[in-house]
Short mmCIF file of C-alpha atoms (C1' of nucleotides) in Angstrom, two decimals:
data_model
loop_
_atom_site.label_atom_id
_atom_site.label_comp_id
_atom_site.label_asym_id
_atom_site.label_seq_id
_atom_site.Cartn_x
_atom_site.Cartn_y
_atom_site.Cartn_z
CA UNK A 11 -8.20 -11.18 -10.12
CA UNK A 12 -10.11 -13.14 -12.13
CA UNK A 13 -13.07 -14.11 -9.41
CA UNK A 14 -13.17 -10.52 -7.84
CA UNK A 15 -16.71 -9.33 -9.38
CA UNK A 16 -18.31 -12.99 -8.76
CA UNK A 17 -17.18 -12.45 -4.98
CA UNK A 18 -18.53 -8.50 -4.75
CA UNK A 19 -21.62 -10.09 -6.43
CA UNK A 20 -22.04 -12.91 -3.93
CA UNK A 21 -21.13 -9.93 -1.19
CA UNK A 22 -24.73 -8.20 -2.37
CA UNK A 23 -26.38 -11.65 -1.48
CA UNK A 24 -25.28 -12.32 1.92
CA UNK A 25 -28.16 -11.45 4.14
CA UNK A 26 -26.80 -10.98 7.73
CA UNK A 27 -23.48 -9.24 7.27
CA UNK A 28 -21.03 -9.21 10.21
CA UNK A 29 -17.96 -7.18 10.29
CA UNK A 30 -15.74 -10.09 8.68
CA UNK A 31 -17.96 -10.30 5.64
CA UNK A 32 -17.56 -6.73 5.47
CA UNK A 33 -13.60 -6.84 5.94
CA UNK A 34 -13.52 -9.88 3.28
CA UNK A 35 -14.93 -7.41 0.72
CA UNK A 36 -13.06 -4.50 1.62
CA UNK A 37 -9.33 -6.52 1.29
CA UNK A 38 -10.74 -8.02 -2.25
CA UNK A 39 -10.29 -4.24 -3.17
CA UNK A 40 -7.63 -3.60 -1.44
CA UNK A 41 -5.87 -6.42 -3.69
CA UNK A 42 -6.77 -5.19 -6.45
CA UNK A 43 -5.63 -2.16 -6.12
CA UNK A 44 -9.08 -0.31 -5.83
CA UNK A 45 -8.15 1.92 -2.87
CA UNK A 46 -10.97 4.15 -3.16
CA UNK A 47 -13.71 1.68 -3.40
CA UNK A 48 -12.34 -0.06 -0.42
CA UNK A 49 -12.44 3.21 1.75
CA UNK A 50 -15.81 4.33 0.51
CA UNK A 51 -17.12 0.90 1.57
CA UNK A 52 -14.97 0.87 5.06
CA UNK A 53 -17.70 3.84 5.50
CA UNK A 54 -20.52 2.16 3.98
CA UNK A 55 -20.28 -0.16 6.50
CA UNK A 56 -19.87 2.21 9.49
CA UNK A 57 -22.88 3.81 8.23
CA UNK A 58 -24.59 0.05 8.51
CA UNK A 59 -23.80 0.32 12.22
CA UNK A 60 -20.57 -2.43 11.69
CA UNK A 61 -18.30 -2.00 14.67
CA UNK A 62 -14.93 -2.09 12.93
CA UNK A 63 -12.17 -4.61 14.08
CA UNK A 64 -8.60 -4.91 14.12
CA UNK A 65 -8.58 -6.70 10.42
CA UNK A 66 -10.68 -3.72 9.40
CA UNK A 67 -8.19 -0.97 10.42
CA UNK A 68 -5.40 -2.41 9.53
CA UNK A 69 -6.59 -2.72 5.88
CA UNK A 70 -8.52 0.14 5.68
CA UNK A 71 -5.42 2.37 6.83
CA UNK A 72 -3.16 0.09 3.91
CA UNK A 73 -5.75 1.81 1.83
CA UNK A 74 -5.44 5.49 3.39
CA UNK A 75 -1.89 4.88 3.00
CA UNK A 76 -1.92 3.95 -0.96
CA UNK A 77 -4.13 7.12 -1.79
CA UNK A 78 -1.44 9.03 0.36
CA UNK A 79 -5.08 10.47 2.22
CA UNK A 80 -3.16 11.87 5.23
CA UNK A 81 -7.14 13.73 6.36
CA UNK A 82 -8.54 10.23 6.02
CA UNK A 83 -6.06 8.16 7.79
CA UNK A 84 -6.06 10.85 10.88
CA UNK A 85 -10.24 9.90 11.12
CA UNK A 86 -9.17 6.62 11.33
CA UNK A 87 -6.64 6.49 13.88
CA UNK A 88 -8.92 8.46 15.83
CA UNK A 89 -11.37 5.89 15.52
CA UNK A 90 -8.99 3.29 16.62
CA UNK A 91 -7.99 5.10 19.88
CA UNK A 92 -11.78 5.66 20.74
CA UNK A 93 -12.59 1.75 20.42
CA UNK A 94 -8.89 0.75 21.76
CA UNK A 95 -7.40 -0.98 19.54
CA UNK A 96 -4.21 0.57 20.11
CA UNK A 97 -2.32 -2.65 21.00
CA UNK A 98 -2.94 -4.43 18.05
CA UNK A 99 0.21 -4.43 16.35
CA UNK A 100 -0.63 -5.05 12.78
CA UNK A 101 -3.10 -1.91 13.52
CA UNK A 102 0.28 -0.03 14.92
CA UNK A 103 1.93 -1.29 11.75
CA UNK A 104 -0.03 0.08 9.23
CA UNK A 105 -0.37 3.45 11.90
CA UNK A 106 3.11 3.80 11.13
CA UNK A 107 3.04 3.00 7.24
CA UNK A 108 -0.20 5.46 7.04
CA UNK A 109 1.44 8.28 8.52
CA UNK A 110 5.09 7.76 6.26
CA UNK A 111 3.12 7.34 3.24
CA UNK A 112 0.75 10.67 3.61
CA UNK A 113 3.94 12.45 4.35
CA UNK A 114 4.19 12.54 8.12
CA UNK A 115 7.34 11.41 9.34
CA UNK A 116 7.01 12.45 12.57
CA UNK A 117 3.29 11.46 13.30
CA UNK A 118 4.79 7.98 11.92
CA UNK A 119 7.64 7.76 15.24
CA UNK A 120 5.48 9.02 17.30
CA UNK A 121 3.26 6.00 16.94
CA UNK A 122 6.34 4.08 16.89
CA UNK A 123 7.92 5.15 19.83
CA UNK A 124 4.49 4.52 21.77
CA UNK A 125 4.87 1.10 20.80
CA UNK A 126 5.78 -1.34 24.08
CA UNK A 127 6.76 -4.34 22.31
CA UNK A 128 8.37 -4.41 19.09
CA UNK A 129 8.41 -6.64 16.13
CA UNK A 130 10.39 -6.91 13.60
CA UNK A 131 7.73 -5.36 11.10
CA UNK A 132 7.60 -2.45 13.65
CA UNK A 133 10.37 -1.87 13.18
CA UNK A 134 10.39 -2.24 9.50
CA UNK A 135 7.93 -0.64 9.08
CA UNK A 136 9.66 2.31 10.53
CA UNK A 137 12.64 2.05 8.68
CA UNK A 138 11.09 1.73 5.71
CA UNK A 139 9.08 5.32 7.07
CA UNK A 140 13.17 6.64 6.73
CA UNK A 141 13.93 5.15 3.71
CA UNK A 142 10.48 6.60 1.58
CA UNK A 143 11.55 10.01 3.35
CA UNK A 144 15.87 9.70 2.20
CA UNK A 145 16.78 9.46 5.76
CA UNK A 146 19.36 6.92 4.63
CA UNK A 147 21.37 7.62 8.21
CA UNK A 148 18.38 7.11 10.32
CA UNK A 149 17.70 3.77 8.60
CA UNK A 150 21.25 2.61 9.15
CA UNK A 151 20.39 3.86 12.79
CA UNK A 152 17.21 2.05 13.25
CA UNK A 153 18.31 -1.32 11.79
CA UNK A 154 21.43 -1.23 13.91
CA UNK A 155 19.33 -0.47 16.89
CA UNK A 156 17.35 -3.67 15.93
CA UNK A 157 19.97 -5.64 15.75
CA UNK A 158 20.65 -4.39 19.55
CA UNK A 159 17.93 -5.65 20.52
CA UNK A 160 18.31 -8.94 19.36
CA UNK A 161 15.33 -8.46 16.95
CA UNK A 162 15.74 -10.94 13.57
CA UNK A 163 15.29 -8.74 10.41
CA UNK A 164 13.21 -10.01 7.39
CA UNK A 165 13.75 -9.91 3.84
CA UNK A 166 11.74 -6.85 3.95
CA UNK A 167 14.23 -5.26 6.04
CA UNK A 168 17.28 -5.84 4.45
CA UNK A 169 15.41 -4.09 1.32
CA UNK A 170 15.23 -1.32 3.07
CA UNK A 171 18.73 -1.41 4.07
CA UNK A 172 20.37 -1.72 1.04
CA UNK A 173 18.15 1.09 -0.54
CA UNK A 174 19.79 3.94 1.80
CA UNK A 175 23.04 2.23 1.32
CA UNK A 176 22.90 2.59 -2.82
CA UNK A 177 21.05 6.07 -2.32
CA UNK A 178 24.05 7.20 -0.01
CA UNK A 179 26.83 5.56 -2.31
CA UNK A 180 27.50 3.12 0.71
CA UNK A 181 29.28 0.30 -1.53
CA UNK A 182 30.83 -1.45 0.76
CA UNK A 183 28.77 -1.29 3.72
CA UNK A 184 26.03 -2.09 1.15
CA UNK A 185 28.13 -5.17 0.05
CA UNK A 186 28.44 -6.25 3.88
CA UNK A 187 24.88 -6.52 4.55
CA UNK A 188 24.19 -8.15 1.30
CA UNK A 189 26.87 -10.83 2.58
CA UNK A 190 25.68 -10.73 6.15
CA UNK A 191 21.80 -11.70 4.69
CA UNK A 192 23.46 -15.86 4.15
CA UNK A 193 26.35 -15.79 6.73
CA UNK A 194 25.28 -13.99 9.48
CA UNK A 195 20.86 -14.54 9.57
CA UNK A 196 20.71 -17.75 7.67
CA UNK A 197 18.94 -16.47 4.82
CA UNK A 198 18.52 -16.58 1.47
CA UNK A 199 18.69 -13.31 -0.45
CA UNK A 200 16.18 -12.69 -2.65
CA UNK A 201 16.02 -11.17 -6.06
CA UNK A 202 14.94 -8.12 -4.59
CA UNK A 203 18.43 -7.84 -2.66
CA UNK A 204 20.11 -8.50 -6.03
CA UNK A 205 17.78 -5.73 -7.44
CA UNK A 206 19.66 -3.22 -4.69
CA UNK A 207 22.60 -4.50 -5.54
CA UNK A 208 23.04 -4.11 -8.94
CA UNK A 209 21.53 -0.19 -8.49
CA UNK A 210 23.82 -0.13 -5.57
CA UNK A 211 26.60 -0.99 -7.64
CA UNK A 212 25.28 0.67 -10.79
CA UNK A 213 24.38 3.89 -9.34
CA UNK A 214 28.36 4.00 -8.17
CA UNK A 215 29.48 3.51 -11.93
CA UNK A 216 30.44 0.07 -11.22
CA UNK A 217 28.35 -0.65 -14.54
CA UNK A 218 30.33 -3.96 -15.37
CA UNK A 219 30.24 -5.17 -11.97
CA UNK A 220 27.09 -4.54 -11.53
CA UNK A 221 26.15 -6.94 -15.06
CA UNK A 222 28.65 -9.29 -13.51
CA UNK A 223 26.36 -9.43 -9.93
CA UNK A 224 23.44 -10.16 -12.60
CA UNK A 225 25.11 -13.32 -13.53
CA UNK A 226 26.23 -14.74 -10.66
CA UNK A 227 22.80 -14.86 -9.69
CA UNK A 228 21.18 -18.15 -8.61
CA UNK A 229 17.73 -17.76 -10.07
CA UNK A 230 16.72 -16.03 -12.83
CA UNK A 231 16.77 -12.43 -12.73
CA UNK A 232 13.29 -10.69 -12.41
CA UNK A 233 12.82 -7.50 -14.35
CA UNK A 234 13.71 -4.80 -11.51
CA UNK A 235 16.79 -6.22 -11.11
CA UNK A 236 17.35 -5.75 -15.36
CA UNK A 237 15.32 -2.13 -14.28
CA UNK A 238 18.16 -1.34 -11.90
CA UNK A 239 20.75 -2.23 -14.35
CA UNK A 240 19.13 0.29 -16.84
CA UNK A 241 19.10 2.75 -14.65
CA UNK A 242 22.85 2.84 -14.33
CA UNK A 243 23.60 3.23 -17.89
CA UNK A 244 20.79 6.23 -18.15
CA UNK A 245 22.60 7.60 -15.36
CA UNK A 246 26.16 7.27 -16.99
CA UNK A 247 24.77 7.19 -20.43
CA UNK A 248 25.73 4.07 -21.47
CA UNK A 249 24.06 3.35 -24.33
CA UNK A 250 25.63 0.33 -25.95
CA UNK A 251 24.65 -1.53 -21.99
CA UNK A 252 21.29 0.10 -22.08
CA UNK A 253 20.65 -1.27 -25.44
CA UNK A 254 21.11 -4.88 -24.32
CA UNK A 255 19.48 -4.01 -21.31
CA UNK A 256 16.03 -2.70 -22.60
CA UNK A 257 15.75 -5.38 -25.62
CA UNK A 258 15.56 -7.91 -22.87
CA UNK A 259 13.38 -5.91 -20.59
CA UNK A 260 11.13 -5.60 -23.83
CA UNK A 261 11.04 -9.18 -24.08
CA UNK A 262 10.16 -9.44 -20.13
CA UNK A 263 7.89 -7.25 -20.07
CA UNK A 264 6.68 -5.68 -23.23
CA UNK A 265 3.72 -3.57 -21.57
CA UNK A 266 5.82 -1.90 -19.56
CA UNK A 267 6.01 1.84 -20.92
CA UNK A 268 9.03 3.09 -18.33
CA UNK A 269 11.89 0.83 -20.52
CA UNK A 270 11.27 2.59 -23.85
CA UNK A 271 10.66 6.11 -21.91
CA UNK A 272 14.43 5.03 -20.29
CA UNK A 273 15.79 3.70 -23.91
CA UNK A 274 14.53 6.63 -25.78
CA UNK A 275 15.37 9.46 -22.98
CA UNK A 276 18.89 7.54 -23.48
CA UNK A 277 19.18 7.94 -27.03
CA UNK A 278 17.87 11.85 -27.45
CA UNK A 279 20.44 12.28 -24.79
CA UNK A 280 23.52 10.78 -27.00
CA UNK A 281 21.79 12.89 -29.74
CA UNK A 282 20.55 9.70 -31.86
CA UNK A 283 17.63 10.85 -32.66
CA UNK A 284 16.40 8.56 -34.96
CA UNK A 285 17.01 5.82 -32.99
CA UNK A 286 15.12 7.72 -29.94
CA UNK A 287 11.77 7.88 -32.87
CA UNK A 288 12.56 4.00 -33.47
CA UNK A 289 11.86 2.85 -29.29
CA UNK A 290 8.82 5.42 -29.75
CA UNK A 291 7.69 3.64 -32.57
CA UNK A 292 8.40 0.06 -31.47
CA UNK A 293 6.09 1.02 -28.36
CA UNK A 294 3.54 1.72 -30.49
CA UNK A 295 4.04 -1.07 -31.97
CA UNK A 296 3.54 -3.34 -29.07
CA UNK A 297 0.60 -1.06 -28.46
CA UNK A 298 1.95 0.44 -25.10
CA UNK A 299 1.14 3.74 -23.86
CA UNK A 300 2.70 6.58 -21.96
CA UNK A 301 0.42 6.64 -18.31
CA UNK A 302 0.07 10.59 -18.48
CA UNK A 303 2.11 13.12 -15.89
CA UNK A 304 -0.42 13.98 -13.69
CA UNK A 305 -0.24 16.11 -10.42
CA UNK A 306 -2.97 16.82 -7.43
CA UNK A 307 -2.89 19.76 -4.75
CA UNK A 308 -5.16 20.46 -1.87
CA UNK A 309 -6.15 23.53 -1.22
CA UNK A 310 -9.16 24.29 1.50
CA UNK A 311 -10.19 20.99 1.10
CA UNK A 312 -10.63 20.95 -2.36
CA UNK A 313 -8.68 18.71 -4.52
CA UNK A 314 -7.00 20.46 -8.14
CA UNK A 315 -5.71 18.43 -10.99
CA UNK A 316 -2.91 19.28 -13.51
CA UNK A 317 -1.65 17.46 -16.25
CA UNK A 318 1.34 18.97 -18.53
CA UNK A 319 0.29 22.33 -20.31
CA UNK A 320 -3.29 22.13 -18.64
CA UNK A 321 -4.74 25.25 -19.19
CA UNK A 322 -8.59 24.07 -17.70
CA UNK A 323 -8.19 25.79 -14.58
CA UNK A 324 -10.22 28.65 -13.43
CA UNK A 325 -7.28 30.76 -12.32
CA UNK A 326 -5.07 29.75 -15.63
CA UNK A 327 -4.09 32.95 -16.62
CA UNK A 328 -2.55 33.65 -13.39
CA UNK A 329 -0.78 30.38 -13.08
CA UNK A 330 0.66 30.78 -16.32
CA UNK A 331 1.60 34.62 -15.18
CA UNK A 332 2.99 33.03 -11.86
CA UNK A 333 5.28 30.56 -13.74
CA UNK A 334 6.75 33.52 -15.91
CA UNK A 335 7.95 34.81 -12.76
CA UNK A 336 9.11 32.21 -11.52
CA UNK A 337 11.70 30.88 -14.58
CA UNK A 338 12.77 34.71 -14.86
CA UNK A 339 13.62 34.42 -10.87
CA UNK A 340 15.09 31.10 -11.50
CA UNK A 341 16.79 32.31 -14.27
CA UNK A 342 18.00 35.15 -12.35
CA UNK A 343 19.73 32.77 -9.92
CA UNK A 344 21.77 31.36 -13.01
CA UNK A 345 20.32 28.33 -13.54
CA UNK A 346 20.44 27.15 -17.52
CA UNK A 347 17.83 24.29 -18.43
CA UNK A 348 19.32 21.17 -19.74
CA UNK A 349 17.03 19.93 -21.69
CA UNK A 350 18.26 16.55 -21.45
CA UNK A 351 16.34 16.51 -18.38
CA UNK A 352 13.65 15.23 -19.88
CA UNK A 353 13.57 11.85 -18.13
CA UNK A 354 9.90 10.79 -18.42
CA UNK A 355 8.65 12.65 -21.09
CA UNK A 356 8.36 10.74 -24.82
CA UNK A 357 7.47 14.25 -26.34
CA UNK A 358 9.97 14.60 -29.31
CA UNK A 359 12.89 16.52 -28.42
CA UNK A 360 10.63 18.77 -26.13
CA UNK A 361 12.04 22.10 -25.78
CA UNK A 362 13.07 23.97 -23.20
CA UNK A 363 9.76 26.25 -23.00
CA UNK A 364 7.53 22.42 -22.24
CA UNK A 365 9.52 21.92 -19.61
CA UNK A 366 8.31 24.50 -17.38
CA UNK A 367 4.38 23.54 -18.26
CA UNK A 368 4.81 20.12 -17.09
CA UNK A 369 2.40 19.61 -14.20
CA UNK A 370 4.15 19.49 -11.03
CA UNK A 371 5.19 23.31 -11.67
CA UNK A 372 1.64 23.91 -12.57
CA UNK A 373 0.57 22.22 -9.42
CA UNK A 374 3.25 24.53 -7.68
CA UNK A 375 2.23 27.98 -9.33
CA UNK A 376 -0.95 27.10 -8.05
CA UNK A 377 -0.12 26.19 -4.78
CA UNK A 378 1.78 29.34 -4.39
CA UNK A 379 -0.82 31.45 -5.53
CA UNK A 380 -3.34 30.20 -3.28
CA UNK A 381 -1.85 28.90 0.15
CA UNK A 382 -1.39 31.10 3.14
CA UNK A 383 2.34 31.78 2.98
CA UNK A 384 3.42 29.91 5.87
CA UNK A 385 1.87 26.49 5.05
CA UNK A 386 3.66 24.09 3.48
CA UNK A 387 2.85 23.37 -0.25
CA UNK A 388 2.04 19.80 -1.08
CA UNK A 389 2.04 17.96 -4.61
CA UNK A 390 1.04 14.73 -5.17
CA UNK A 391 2.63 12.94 -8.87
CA UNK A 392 1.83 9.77 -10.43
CA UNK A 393 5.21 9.49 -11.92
CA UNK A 394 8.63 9.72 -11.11
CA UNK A 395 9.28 13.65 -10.71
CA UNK A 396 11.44 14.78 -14.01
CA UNK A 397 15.01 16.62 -13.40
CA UNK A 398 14.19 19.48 -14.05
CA UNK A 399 11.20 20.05 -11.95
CA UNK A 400 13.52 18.72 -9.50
CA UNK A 401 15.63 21.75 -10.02
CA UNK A 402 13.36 24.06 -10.41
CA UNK A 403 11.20 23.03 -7.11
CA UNK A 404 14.93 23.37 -5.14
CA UNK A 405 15.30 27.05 -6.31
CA UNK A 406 11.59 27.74 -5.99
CA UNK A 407 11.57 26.62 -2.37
CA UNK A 408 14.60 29.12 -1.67
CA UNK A 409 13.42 31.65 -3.46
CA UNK A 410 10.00 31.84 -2.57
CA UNK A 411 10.79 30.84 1.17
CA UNK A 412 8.64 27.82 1.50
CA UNK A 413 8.63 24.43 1.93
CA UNK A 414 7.66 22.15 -0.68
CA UNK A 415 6.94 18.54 -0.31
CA UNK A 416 6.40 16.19 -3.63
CA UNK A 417 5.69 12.84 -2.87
CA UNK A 418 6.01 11.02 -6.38
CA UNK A 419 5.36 7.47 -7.86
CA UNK A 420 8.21 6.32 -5.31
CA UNK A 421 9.33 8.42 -2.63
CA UNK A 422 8.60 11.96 -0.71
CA UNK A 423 10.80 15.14 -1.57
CA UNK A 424 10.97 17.72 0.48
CA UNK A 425 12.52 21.12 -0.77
CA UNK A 426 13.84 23.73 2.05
CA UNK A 427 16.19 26.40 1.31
CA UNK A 428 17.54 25.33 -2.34
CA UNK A 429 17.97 21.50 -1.45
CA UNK A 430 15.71 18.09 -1.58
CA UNK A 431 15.36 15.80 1.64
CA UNK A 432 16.50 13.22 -1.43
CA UNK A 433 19.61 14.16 -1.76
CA UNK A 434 19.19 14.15 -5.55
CA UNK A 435 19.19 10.50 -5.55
CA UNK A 436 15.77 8.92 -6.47
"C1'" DC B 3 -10.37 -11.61 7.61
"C1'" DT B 4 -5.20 -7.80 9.21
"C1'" DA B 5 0.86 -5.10 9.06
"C1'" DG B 6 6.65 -4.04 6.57
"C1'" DG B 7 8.63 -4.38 0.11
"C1'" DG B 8 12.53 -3.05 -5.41
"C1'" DT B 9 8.28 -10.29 -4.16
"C1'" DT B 10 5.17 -13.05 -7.64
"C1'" DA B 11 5.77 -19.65 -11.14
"C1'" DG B 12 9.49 -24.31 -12.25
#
DNA sequence: CTAGGGTTAG
């Protein structure tokens, strides 16, 4: 936003303050994306002696929710309860997006459940709790319950929707909403819905139906729904589709590093790997970089930071020590890295020994180093978790007993006893 | 002044 400083400048020169001054500031940093700032100032202005309102919990909580700052979000609700704003519903919305978001599934129904009267983004909102979480049958559940109860859904929910159906392989019941978006509630889908459609049908194999979907579409095509298609031929390695695919998402959207990270994980995968040093080159080209793998842990309220083969930490010798064990338990159990795995790292042809330095497994070594054995060990990513950490953190949680919940760029995985909450689609 | 998302310019 172009105007944003100007308006936090003419903030500083307001004299008398009340709380919607205060809440006008806070939501200009909410939209752009400055989640911290926007918290620290939601306190600022407590400190001032502001008496929050509605406005200001329900943005401050979007805020909690972004920074996945489950601690912070708790203060908050408890703040809301003590000045009773508990009726509110976009307050009760965001309660419920808060809690999903920082990990809490069931703090999120409980607030749901409490809820009297429900709207439609209540109950979005809670579906959309399922879907971050892969319960793609408790979404079906919820949205047929709303239907039940005579509740329109929005545009919002049918996103939802047709996320668990690709997720779950649900073609045809996926196709059936899509259809029932015009006949059945009037609407108009939107290029998001075509977006779940083509990964719906891509992520089924249905790679030239999916390309056909593209063109029957009615407006032009944003670039998620060229994303989705590129996703498919990663997934089935279609190379000569995710060529075409990724020169036009270049075109769309040349500063986006994830399409040559796709077309180049593609090409070292099909064992081209010249072609895989062209994309890397052509993004440096266009002067894009590669946002860093980067992965937080909490432990006694201290926050630790790892980025791939970090070795900055106190305790690094230990960690290191700690992951030995680990790949020779892993190991143990049979399990042979593919290195082809790789999915989000442009290191050339990284071999197998990187993989198990990248730093959600740091993050993990950590965790399991330092957390009393009974609490659950969680890692926050700013990526899309790679394949084989994937793997790994499925064997880890069996083997080590524990429970191990990664919430990445997207969605939450939980690992318990070998398996993901994801079902290894995400 | 506020909530749900794979939105977002012909």
């Amino acid at each position: 936003m172009k105007f944003f400083d100007e308006g936090v400048k003419l903030f500083q020169c307001v004299g008398d303050r009340d709380v919607v001054t205060w809440n006008v500031l806070v939501m200009g940093f909410v939209q752009n994306d400055k989640f911290e700032e926007a918290c620290n100032y939601f306190w600022v202005m407590r400190r001032e002696g502001i008496l929050p309102d509605e406005a200001s919990f329900s943005t401050v909580l979007h805020s909690s929710a972004s920074l996945a700052a489950l601690h912070q979000g708790t203060a908050i609700h408890d703040q809301i309860i003590k000045l009773g704003y508990v009726k509110n519903m976009c307050v009760l919305g965001s309660l419920i997006t808060m809690y999903a978001k920082c990990g809490s599934l069931v703090d999120a129904y409980r607030v749901f459940e409490g809820i009297e009267d429900h709207n439609v983004i209540s109950w979005t909102a809670m579906i959309s709790a399922y879907q971050l979480h892969g319960c793609a049958n408790q979404v079906i559940e919820l949205f047929e319950h709303m239907l039940s109860e005579g509740i329109e859904p929005s545009h919002v929910t049918f996103v939802c929707v047709l996320s668990a159906c690709s997720h779950t392989g649900r073609v045809e019941e996926g196709l059936a909403h899509f259809n029932s978006i015009k006949k059945i509630h009037d609407m108009n889908p939107g290029p998001e819905h075509y977006a779940c459609m083509v990964d719906l049908l891509g992520r089924a194999g249905w790679l030239d139906e999916a390309k056909r979907f593209i063109e029957s579409m009615p407006m032009k095509p944003t670039p998620s729904v060229w994303g989705a298609l590129l996703g498919a031929c990663r997934k089935y390695g279609n190379l000569k589709m995710g060529r075409e695919v990724a020169e036009r998402l270049f075109e769309m959207e040349p500063y986006n590093p994830g399409n040559y990270v796709l077309l180049a994980n593609m090409c070292t995968r099909s064992g081209r790997l010249e072609e895989a040093n062209k994309v890397r080159r052509l993004m440096g080209v266009n002067g894009v970089r590669k946002e860093p793998g980067c992965s937080w842990i909490d432990v006694k309220n201290m926050t630790f930071v790892f980025t791939a083969h970090d070795r900055s930490h106190s305790s690094s010798d230990e960690i290191y020590k700690m992951l030995e064990k680990l790949e020779k338990l892993v190991k143990k159990k049979g399990y042979v890295a593919e290195t082809e795995f790789v999915t989000n790292s442009l290191e050339e042809n990284e071999e197998e020994q990187g993989l198990w330095y990248h730093s959600e497994k740091l993050a993990l070594a950590f965790g399991l180093l330092t957390l009393p054995i009974d609490s659950p060990i969680r890692i926050k990513k700013n990526l899309r978790t790679c394949g084989h950490c994937h793997t790994v953190m499925k064997l880890a949680s069996k083997i080590f007993d524990r429970e191990i919940i990664v919430r990445d760029i997207n969605r939450f995985h939980r690992f318990a006893d070998g398996f993901c909450s994801c079902g290894d689609y995400w």
